[in-house]
């Protein structure tokens, strides 16, 4: 029986090598079609990927090109008192583009407007289909004045190829171990094979989870928008001074006060020395004064 197990173990190793080669070939073919992403090649509903996960494609538009995880952070300034309406506009935009909101965080702070003591700010995080990413960014510019914009993209084609190859290898090992289990006769052999099957099954599930993570993050792009409500500008009264006379008087008064400031500061600095000098002079004069003559 031990000889049979050794022979079957050799077959398992051979099957693993064959599975790895097949996985690499499959990954290269997927990349050739411009997207290791299973959803980017227009599969029908319920199509099973190399990872065994069933992915619906009826609600996600086809995406051409390599799989890329795209993220964006935008900061928008909206008019005073328009925070709520602009936030509702962003939510409507997300719904129109087929996305979903991941979270919002709004708060109030001090305002420069005397009639309104608070100013609203908030951050809204949402996901949109990758094919609608650029269109969503363009439409967000109409919500408010763009203060800052930061967009990043990560190509995960190599990760797709590697994960699919490892998954094919693990599935080949799993099938070989199942065949080995049917030939095992002793309790120890059965337990040893079952332990191997359990480890390989856990590895397969882990690889499928990683592939699904890439699927989700390449099918939908993440966008974070910071909305800041502008405070009312302070009202200032401007006077006409075409001759410049008022400006000259203002500058003269400013220079006069500045000179007084310097004089007072200097007096405070040398004041103690002046007092000591006067005291010394008084003592010196008293000593120099003629003494009265006694009869």
mmCIF file of C-alpha atoms in Angstrom:
data_model
loop_
_atom_site.group_PDB
_atom_site.id
_atom_site.type_symbol
_atom_site.label_atom_id
_atom_site.label_comp_id
_atom_site.label_asym_id
_atom_site.label_seq_id
_atom_site.Cartn_x
_atom_site.Cartn_y
_atom_site.Cartn_z
ATOM 1 C CA UNK A 1 0.000 0.000 0.000
ATOM 2 C CA UNK A 2 2.872 2.361 0.738
ATOM 3 C CA UNK A 3 4.204 1.851 -2.780
ATOM 4 C CA UNK A 4 0.797 2.779 -4.184
ATOM 5 C CA UNK A 5 0.732 5.984 -2.129
ATOM 6 C CA UNK A 6 4.232 6.895 -3.329
ATOM 7 C CA UNK A 7 3.190 6.409 -6.947
ATOM 8 C CA UNK A 8 0.042 8.483 -6.433
ATOM 9 C CA UNK A 9 2.060 11.221 -4.711
ATOM 10 C CA UNK A 10 4.254 11.422 -7.806
ATOM 11 C CA UNK A 11 1.103 11.773 -9.898
ATOM 12 C CA UNK A 12 -0.058 14.595 -7.611
ATOM 13 C CA UNK A 13 3.196 16.466 -8.192
ATOM 14 C CA UNK A 14 2.901 15.983 -11.941
ATOM 15 C CA UNK A 15 -0.689 17.208 -11.907
ATOM 16 C CA UNK A 16 0.368 20.261 -9.896
ATOM 17 C CA UNK A 17 3.021 21.159 -12.460
ATOM 18 C CA UNK A 18 0.523 20.724 -15.276
ATOM 19 C CA UNK A 19 -2.010 22.870 -13.417
ATOM 20 C CA UNK A 20 0.509 25.651 -12.931
ATOM 21 C CA UNK A 21 1.357 25.674 -16.640
ATOM 22 C CA UNK A 22 -2.307 25.747 -17.560
ATOM 23 C CA UNK A 23 -2.905 28.589 -15.103
ATOM 24 C CA UNK A 24 -0.158 30.709 -16.629
ATOM 25 C CA UNK A 25 -1.519 30.110 -20.097
ATOM 26 C CA UNK A 26 -4.997 31.101 -19.027
ATOM 27 C CA UNK A 27 -3.709 34.244 -17.349
ATOM 28 C CA UNK A 28 -1.779 35.267 -20.482
ATOM 29 C CA UNK A 29 -4.851 34.776 -22.650
ATOM 30 C CA UNK A 30 -6.928 36.934 -20.362
ATOM 31 C CA UNK A 31 -4.363 39.719 -20.416
ATOM 32 C CA UNK A 32 -4.287 39.521 -24.217
ATOM 33 C CA UNK A 33 -7.963 40.430 -24.344
ATOM 34 C CA UNK A 34 -7.167 43.633 -22.520
ATOM 35 C CA UNK A 35 -8.307 42.774 -19.039
ATOM 36 C CA UNK A 36 -7.577 39.999 -16.641
ATOM 37 C CA UNK A 37 -10.740 41.368 -15.146
ATOM 38 C CA UNK A 38 -13.411 38.694 -15.779
ATOM 39 C CA UNK A 39 -16.083 41.334 -16.260
ATOM 40 C CA UNK A 40 -14.244 43.310 -18.887
ATOM 41 C CA UNK A 41 -14.676 40.761 -21.672
ATOM 42 C CA UNK A 42 -18.456 40.750 -21.682
ATOM 43 C CA UNK A 43 -19.266 37.433 -20.038
ATOM 44 C CA UNK A 44 -22.924 36.473 -19.708
ATOM 45 C CA UNK A 45 -24.778 36.553 -16.420
ATOM 46 C CA UNK A 46 -23.625 33.987 -13.915
ATOM 47 C CA UNK A 47 -20.350 33.274 -15.723
ATOM 48 C CA UNK A 48 -17.891 31.413 -13.535
ATOM 49 C CA UNK A 49 -14.367 32.815 -13.406
ATOM 50 C CA UNK A 50 -11.185 30.843 -13.022
ATOM 51 C CA UNK A 51 -11.628 31.278 -9.270
ATOM 52 C CA UNK A 52 -15.024 29.576 -9.347
ATOM 53 C CA UNK A 53 -16.897 32.756 -8.331
ATOM 54 C CA UNK A 54 -20.108 33.603 -10.136
ATOM 55 C CA UNK A 55 -20.151 37.266 -11.123
ATOM 56 C CA UNK A 56 -23.249 39.074 -12.407
ATOM 57 C CA UNK A 57 -22.473 41.387 -15.312
ATOM 58 C CA UNK A 58 -25.861 42.814 -16.182
ATOM 59 C CA UNK A 59 -25.481 45.853 -13.908
ATOM 60 C CA UNK A 60 -21.790 46.549 -14.563
ATOM 61 C CA UNK A 61 -20.801 48.103 -17.911
ATOM 62 C CA UNK A 62 -18.053 46.483 -19.947
ATOM 63 C CA UNK A 63 -14.609 47.918 -19.221
ATOM 64 C CA UNK A 64 -11.872 47.694 -21.844
ATOM 65 C CA UNK A 65 -8.184 47.686 -21.077
ATOM 66 C CA UNK A 66 -6.148 46.196 -18.224
ATOM 67 C CA UNK A 67 -7.728 45.955 -14.754
ATOM 68 C CA UNK A 68 -6.893 49.089 -12.792
ATOM 69 C CA UNK A 69 -7.908 50.073 -9.260
ATOM 70 C CA UNK A 70 -8.741 53.785 -9.480
ATOM 71 C CA UNK A 71 -9.307 56.164 -6.591
ATOM 72 C CA UNK A 72 -10.000 59.892 -6.434
ATOM 73 C CA UNK A 73 -10.128 62.579 -3.740
ATOM 74 C CA UNK A 74 -11.781 65.900 -4.530
ATOM 75 C CA UNK A 75 -12.288 69.033 -2.453
ATOM 76 C CA UNK A 76 -15.160 71.305 -3.516
ATOM 77 C CA UNK A 77 -16.242 74.694 -2.193
ATOM 78 C CA UNK A 78 -19.973 75.433 -2.388
ATOM 79 C CA UNK A 79 -21.934 78.612 -1.797
ATOM 80 C CA UNK A 80 -22.968 79.791 1.637
ATOM 81 C CA UNK A 81 -26.139 78.016 2.743
ATOM 82 C CA UNK A 82 -26.012 75.535 -0.177
ATOM 83 C CA UNK A 83 -24.366 72.636 1.642
ATOM 84 C CA UNK A 84 -27.498 70.490 2.004
ATOM 85 C CA UNK A 85 -28.597 70.967 -1.602
ATOM 86 C CA UNK A 86 -25.116 70.215 -2.952
ATOM 87 C CA UNK A 87 -24.862 67.102 -0.800
ATOM 88 C CA UNK A 88 -28.198 65.926 -2.190
ATOM 89 C CA UNK A 89 -26.900 66.677 -5.703
ATOM 90 C CA UNK A 90 -23.882 64.434 -5.135
ATOM 91 C CA UNK A 91 -26.104 61.636 -3.863
ATOM 92 C CA UNK A 92 -28.338 61.933 -6.926
ATOM 93 C CA UNK A 93 -25.257 61.838 -9.161
ATOM 94 C CA UNK A 94 -24.028 58.656 -7.492
ATOM 95 C CA UNK A 95 -27.410 56.989 -7.957
ATOM 96 C CA UNK A 96 -27.594 58.088 -11.592
ATOM 97 C CA UNK A 97 -24.159 56.646 -12.364
ATOM 98 C CA UNK A 98 -25.105 53.300 -10.835
ATOM 99 C CA UNK A 99 -22.914 53.615 -7.760
ATOM 100 C CA UNK A 100 -23.526 53.433 -4.045
ATOM 101 C CA UNK A 101 -22.577 55.558 -1.038
ATOM 102 C CA UNK A 102 -20.115 54.018 1.397
ATOM 103 C CA UNK A 103 -20.383 56.698 4.087
ATOM 104 C CA UNK A 104 -20.814 60.380 4.904
ATOM 105 C CA UNK A 105 -19.448 62.643 7.635
ATOM 106 C CA UNK A 106 -20.811 66.184 8.026
ATOM 107 C CA UNK A 107 -20.048 68.738 10.718
ATOM 108 C CA UNK A 108 -20.391 72.443 11.526
ATOM 109 C CA UNK A 109 -17.711 74.993 12.287
ATOM 110 C CA UNK A 110 -17.336 78.768 12.852
ATOM 111 C CA UNK A 111 -18.470 81.109 10.085
ATOM 112 C CA UNK A 112 -17.495 84.626 9.032
ATOM 113 C CA UNK A 113 -21.125 85.474 8.396
ATOM 114 C CA UNK A 114 -22.638 87.525 11.218
ATOM 115 C CA UNK A 115 -26.132 86.199 10.457
ATOM 116 C CA UNK A 116 -25.020 82.549 10.455
ATOM 117 C CA UNK A 117 -22.577 81.542 13.200
ATOM 118 C CA UNK A 118 -21.782 78.109 11.704
ATOM 119 C CA UNK A 119 -20.409 76.802 8.428
ATOM 120 C CA UNK A 120 -21.077 73.270 7.134
ATOM 121 C CA UNK A 121 -18.369 70.885 5.949
ATOM 122 C CA UNK A 122 -18.580 67.209 5.128
ATOM 123 C CA UNK A 123 -17.000 64.235 3.376
ATOM 124 C CA UNK A 124 -18.952 61.745 1.275
ATOM 125 C CA UNK A 125 -17.351 58.467 0.181
ATOM 126 C CA UNK A 126 -18.931 56.452 -2.618
ATOM 127 C CA UNK A 127 -18.227 53.847 -5.302
ATOM 128 C CA UNK A 128 -19.141 54.107 -8.988
ATOM 129 C CA UNK A 129 -18.666 51.649 -11.874
ATOM 130 C CA UNK A 130 -15.161 51.933 -13.269
ATOM 131 C CA UNK A 131 -16.554 52.716 -16.735
ATOM 132 C CA UNK A 132 -18.348 55.776 -15.260
ATOM 133 C CA UNK A 133 -15.374 57.037 -13.256
ATOM 134 C CA UNK A 134 -14.270 59.808 -15.632
ATOM 135 C CA UNK A 135 -17.835 60.961 -16.304
ATOM 136 C CA UNK A 136 -18.504 61.188 -12.569
ATOM 137 C CA UNK A 137 -15.365 63.272 -11.982
ATOM 138 C CA UNK A 138 -16.415 65.657 -14.770
ATOM 139 C CA UNK A 139 -19.915 66.087 -13.344
ATOM 140 C CA UNK A 140 -18.609 66.723 -9.835
ATOM 141 C CA UNK A 141 -16.890 69.873 -11.119
ATOM 142 C CA UNK A 142 -20.352 71.376 -11.642
ATOM 143 C CA UNK A 143 -21.329 70.817 -8.001
ATOM 144 C CA UNK A 144 -18.877 73.402 -6.677
ATOM 145 C CA UNK A 145 -15.536 75.074 -7.231
ATOM 146 C CA UNK A 146 -12.767 72.484 -7.309
ATOM 147 C CA UNK A 147 -10.131 73.306 -4.698
ATOM 148 C CA UNK A 148 -8.024 70.171 -5.127
ATOM 149 C CA UNK A 149 -8.143 66.919 -7.101
ATOM 150 C CA UNK A 150 -6.048 63.782 -6.641
ATOM 151 C CA UNK A 151 -6.522 60.650 -8.794
ATOM 152 C CA UNK A 152 -4.513 57.432 -8.532
ATOM 153 C CA UNK A 153 -4.554 54.168 -10.484
ATOM 154 C CA UNK A 154 -2.955 50.779 -9.828
ATOM 155 C CA UNK A 155 -2.608 48.170 -12.582
ATOM 156 C CA UNK A 156 -3.288 44.699 -11.117
ATOM 157 C CA UNK A 157 -2.872 42.611 -14.288
ATOM 158 C CA UNK A 158 0.181 40.803 -12.904
ATOM 159 C CA UNK A 159 -1.678 39.972 -9.711
ATOM 160 C CA UNK A 160 -4.537 38.488 -11.706
ATOM 161 C CA UNK A 161 -2.178 36.243 -13.683
ATOM 162 C CA UNK A 162 -0.363 35.104 -10.550
ATOM 163 C CA UNK A 163 -3.537 34.403 -8.555
ATOM 164 C CA UNK A 164 -5.186 32.462 -11.368
ATOM 165 C CA UNK A 165 -2.052 30.351 -11.854
ATOM 166 C CA UNK A 166 -1.852 29.577 -8.145
ATOM 167 C CA UNK A 167 -5.562 28.783 -8.058
ATOM 168 C CA UNK A 168 -5.281 26.340 -10.983
ATOM 169 C CA UNK A 169 -2.342 24.681 -9.269
ATOM 170 C CA UNK A 170 -4.224 24.341 -5.970
ATOM 171 C CA UNK A 171 -7.333 22.939 -7.691
ATOM 172 C CA UNK A 172 -5.192 20.338 -9.500
ATOM 173 C CA UNK A 173 -3.666 19.300 -6.192
ATOM 174 C CA UNK A 174 -7.129 19.097 -4.657
ATOM 175 C CA UNK A 175 -8.372 16.755 -7.379
ATOM 176 C CA UNK A 176 -5.283 14.577 -7.071
ATOM 177 C CA UNK A 177 -5.662 14.308 -3.296
ATOM 178 C CA UNK A 178 -9.319 13.326 -3.684
ATOM 179 C CA UNK A 179 -8.234 10.534 -6.030
ATOM 180 C CA UNK A 180 -5.584 9.511 -3.498
ATOM 181 C CA UNK A 181 -8.195 9.413 -0.732
ATOM 182 C CA UNK A 182 -10.223 6.809 -2.586
ATOM 183 C CA UNK A 183 -7.171 4.509 -2.670
ATOM 184 C CA UNK A 184 -6.172 4.941 0.974
ATOM 185 C CA UNK A 185 -6.922 1.925 3.169
ATOM 186 C CA UNK A 186 -5.378 2.515 6.588
ATOM 187 C CA UNK A 187 -6.697 5.028 9.090
ATOM 188 C CA UNK A 188 -3.397 6.888 9.227
ATOM 189 C CA UNK A 189 -3.289 7.286 5.451
ATOM 190 C CA UNK A 190 -6.870 8.530 5.359
ATOM 191 C CA UNK A 191 -6.207 11.082 8.123
ATOM 192 C CA UNK A 192 -3.007 12.301 6.431
ATOM 193 C CA UNK A 193 -4.739 12.744 3.071
ATOM 194 C CA UNK A 194 -7.716 14.506 4.648
ATOM 195 C CA UNK A 195 -5.391 16.938 6.408
ATOM 196 C CA UNK A 196 -3.747 17.754 3.090
ATOM 197 C CA UNK A 197 -7.148 18.209 1.474
ATOM 198 C CA UNK A 198 -8.169 20.607 4.251
ATOM 199 C CA UNK A 199 -5.067 22.735 3.803
ATOM 200 C CA UNK A 200 -5.452 22.852 0.035
ATOM 201 C CA UNK A 201 -9.154 23.741 0.356
ATOM 202 C CA UNK A 202 -8.300 26.652 2.678
ATOM 203 C CA UNK A 203 -5.689 27.831 0.170
ATOM 204 C CA UNK A 204 -8.243 27.663 -2.663
ATOM 205 C CA UNK A 205 -10.765 29.713 -0.699
ATOM 206 C CA UNK A 206 -8.113 32.289 0.143
ATOM 207 C CA UNK A 207 -7.108 32.650 -3.499
ATOM 208 C CA UNK A 208 -10.750 32.977 -4.563
ATOM 209 C CA UNK A 209 -11.211 35.705 -1.964
ATOM 210 C CA UNK A 210 -8.221 37.636 -3.279
ATOM 211 C CA UNK A 211 -9.498 37.358 -6.841
ATOM 212 C CA UNK A 212 -12.951 38.543 -5.763
ATOM 213 C CA UNK A 213 -11.348 41.495 -3.971
ATOM 214 C CA UNK A 214 -9.607 42.521 -7.191
ATOM 215 C CA UNK A 215 -12.868 42.021 -9.094
ATOM 216 C CA UNK A 216 -14.757 44.341 -6.755
ATOM 217 C CA UNK A 217 -12.069 47.023 -6.686
ATOM 218 C CA UNK A 218 -11.533 47.063 -10.446
ATOM 219 C CA UNK A 219 -15.237 46.944 -11.291
ATOM 220 C CA UNK A 220 -15.997 49.899 -9.002
ATOM 221 C CA UNK A 221 -13.832 52.940 -8.351
ATOM 222 C CA UNK A 222 -13.641 54.795 -5.051
ATOM 223 C CA UNK A 223 -14.281 58.557 -4.866
ATOM 224 C CA UNK A 224 -14.101 60.761 -1.765
ATOM 225 C CA UNK A 225 -15.576 64.270 -2.038
ATOM 226 C CA UNK A 226 -15.042 66.960 0.592
ATOM 227 C CA UNK A 227 -17.672 69.716 0.530
ATOM 228 C CA UNK A 228 -16.907 73.019 2.238
ATOM 229 C CA UNK A 229 -19.482 75.759 2.580
ATOM 230 C CA UNK A 230 -18.036 79.200 1.885
ATOM 231 C CA UNK A 231 -18.651 81.870 4.534
ATOM 232 C CA UNK A 232 -20.186 85.214 3.585
ATOM 233 C CA UNK A 233 -17.446 87.713 2.657
ATOM 234 C CA UNK A 234 -16.987 90.674 4.977
ATOM 235 C CA UNK A 235 -18.510 93.900 3.588
ATOM 236 C CA UNK A 236 -16.090 96.825 3.317
ATOM 237 C CA UNK A 237 -16.828 100.432 2.355
ATOM 238 C CA UNK A 238 -14.500 101.840 -0.270
ATOM 239 C CA UNK A 239 -14.098 105.604 -0.585
ATOM 240 C CA UNK A 240 -12.878 107.462 -3.607
ATOM 241 C CA UNK A 241 -9.593 109.304 -3.106
ATOM 242 C CA UNK A 242 -8.493 110.307 -6.564
ATOM 243 C CA UNK A 243 -6.211 113.134 -5.260
ATOM 244 C CA UNK A 244 -4.584 110.940 -2.642
ATOM 245 C CA UNK A 245 -4.976 113.569 0.100
ATOM 246 C CA UNK A 246 -6.866 111.258 2.472
ATOM 247 C CA UNK A 247 -4.312 108.552 1.898
ATOM 248 C CA UNK A 248 -1.480 110.993 2.676
ATOM 249 C CA UNK A 249 -3.131 112.093 5.926
ATOM 250 C CA UNK A 250 -3.680 108.498 6.909
ATOM 251 C CA UNK A 251 -0.031 107.642 6.209
ATOM 252 C CA UNK A 252 1.154 110.726 8.136
ATOM 253 C CA UNK A 253 -0.952 109.817 11.177
ATOM 254 C CA UNK A 254 0.319 106.248 10.989
ATOM 255 C CA UNK A 255 3.950 107.412 10.841
ATOM 256 C CA UNK A 256 3.380 109.836 13.746
ATOM 257 C CA UNK A 257 1.992 107.093 15.960
ATOM 258 C CA UNK A 258 4.797 104.778 14.896
ATOM 259 C CA UNK A 259 7.392 107.400 15.902
ATOM 260 C CA UNK A 260 5.736 107.853 19.286
ATOM 261 C CA UNK A 261 5.824 104.085 19.766
ATOM 262 C CA UNK A 262 9.553 104.021 19.095
ATOM 263 C CA UNK A 263 10.166 107.001 21.428
ATOM 264 C CA UNK A 264 8.220 105.430 24.284
ATOM 265 C CA UNK A 265 9.993 102.135 23.753
ATOM 266 C CA UNK A 266 13.398 103.810 23.777
ATOM 267 C CA UNK A 267 12.512 105.825 26.878
ATOM 268 C CA UNK A 268 11.486 102.682 28.683
ATOM 269 C CA UNK A 269 14.797 101.086 27.765
ATOM 270 C CA UNK A 270 17.100 103.948 28.904
ATOM 271 C CA UNK A 271 14.884 105.215 31.742
ATOM 272 C CA UNK A 272 16.708 103.351 34.558
ATOM 273 C CA UNK A 273 20.080 104.662 33.388
ATOM 274 C CA UNK A 274 18.745 108.230 33.312
ATOM 275 C CA UNK A 275 17.463 107.886 36.885
ATOM 276 C CA UNK A 276 20.795 106.525 38.104
ATOM 277 C CA UNK A 277 22.619 109.354 36.321
ATOM 278 C CA UNK A 278 20.432 111.988 37.961
ATOM 279 C CA UNK A 279 20.895 110.447 41.406
ATOM 280 C CA UNK A 280 24.655 110.345 40.915
ATOM 281 C CA UNK A 281 24.683 113.948 39.730
ATOM 282 C CA UNK A 282 22.698 115.029 42.804
ATOM 283 C CA UNK A 283 25.114 113.313 45.179
ATOM 284 C CA UNK A 284 28.108 114.795 43.374
ATOM 285 C CA UNK A 285 26.705 118.319 43.564
ATOM 286 C CA UNK A 286 26.037 117.972 47.259
ATOM 287 C CA UNK A 287 29.582 116.892 47.871
ATOM 288 C CA UNK A 288 30.954 119.736 45.769
ATOM 289 C CA UNK A 289 28.804 122.335 47.508
ATOM 290 C CA UNK A 290 30.864 124.639 49.908
ATOM 291 C CA UNK A 291 30.506 123.760 53.578
ATOM 292 C CA UNK A 292 29.263 126.588 55.902
ATOM 293 C CA UNK A 293 31.984 128.158 58.066
ATOM 294 C CA UNK A 294 31.570 128.000 61.830
ATOM 295 C CA UNK A 295 32.409 131.028 63.953
#
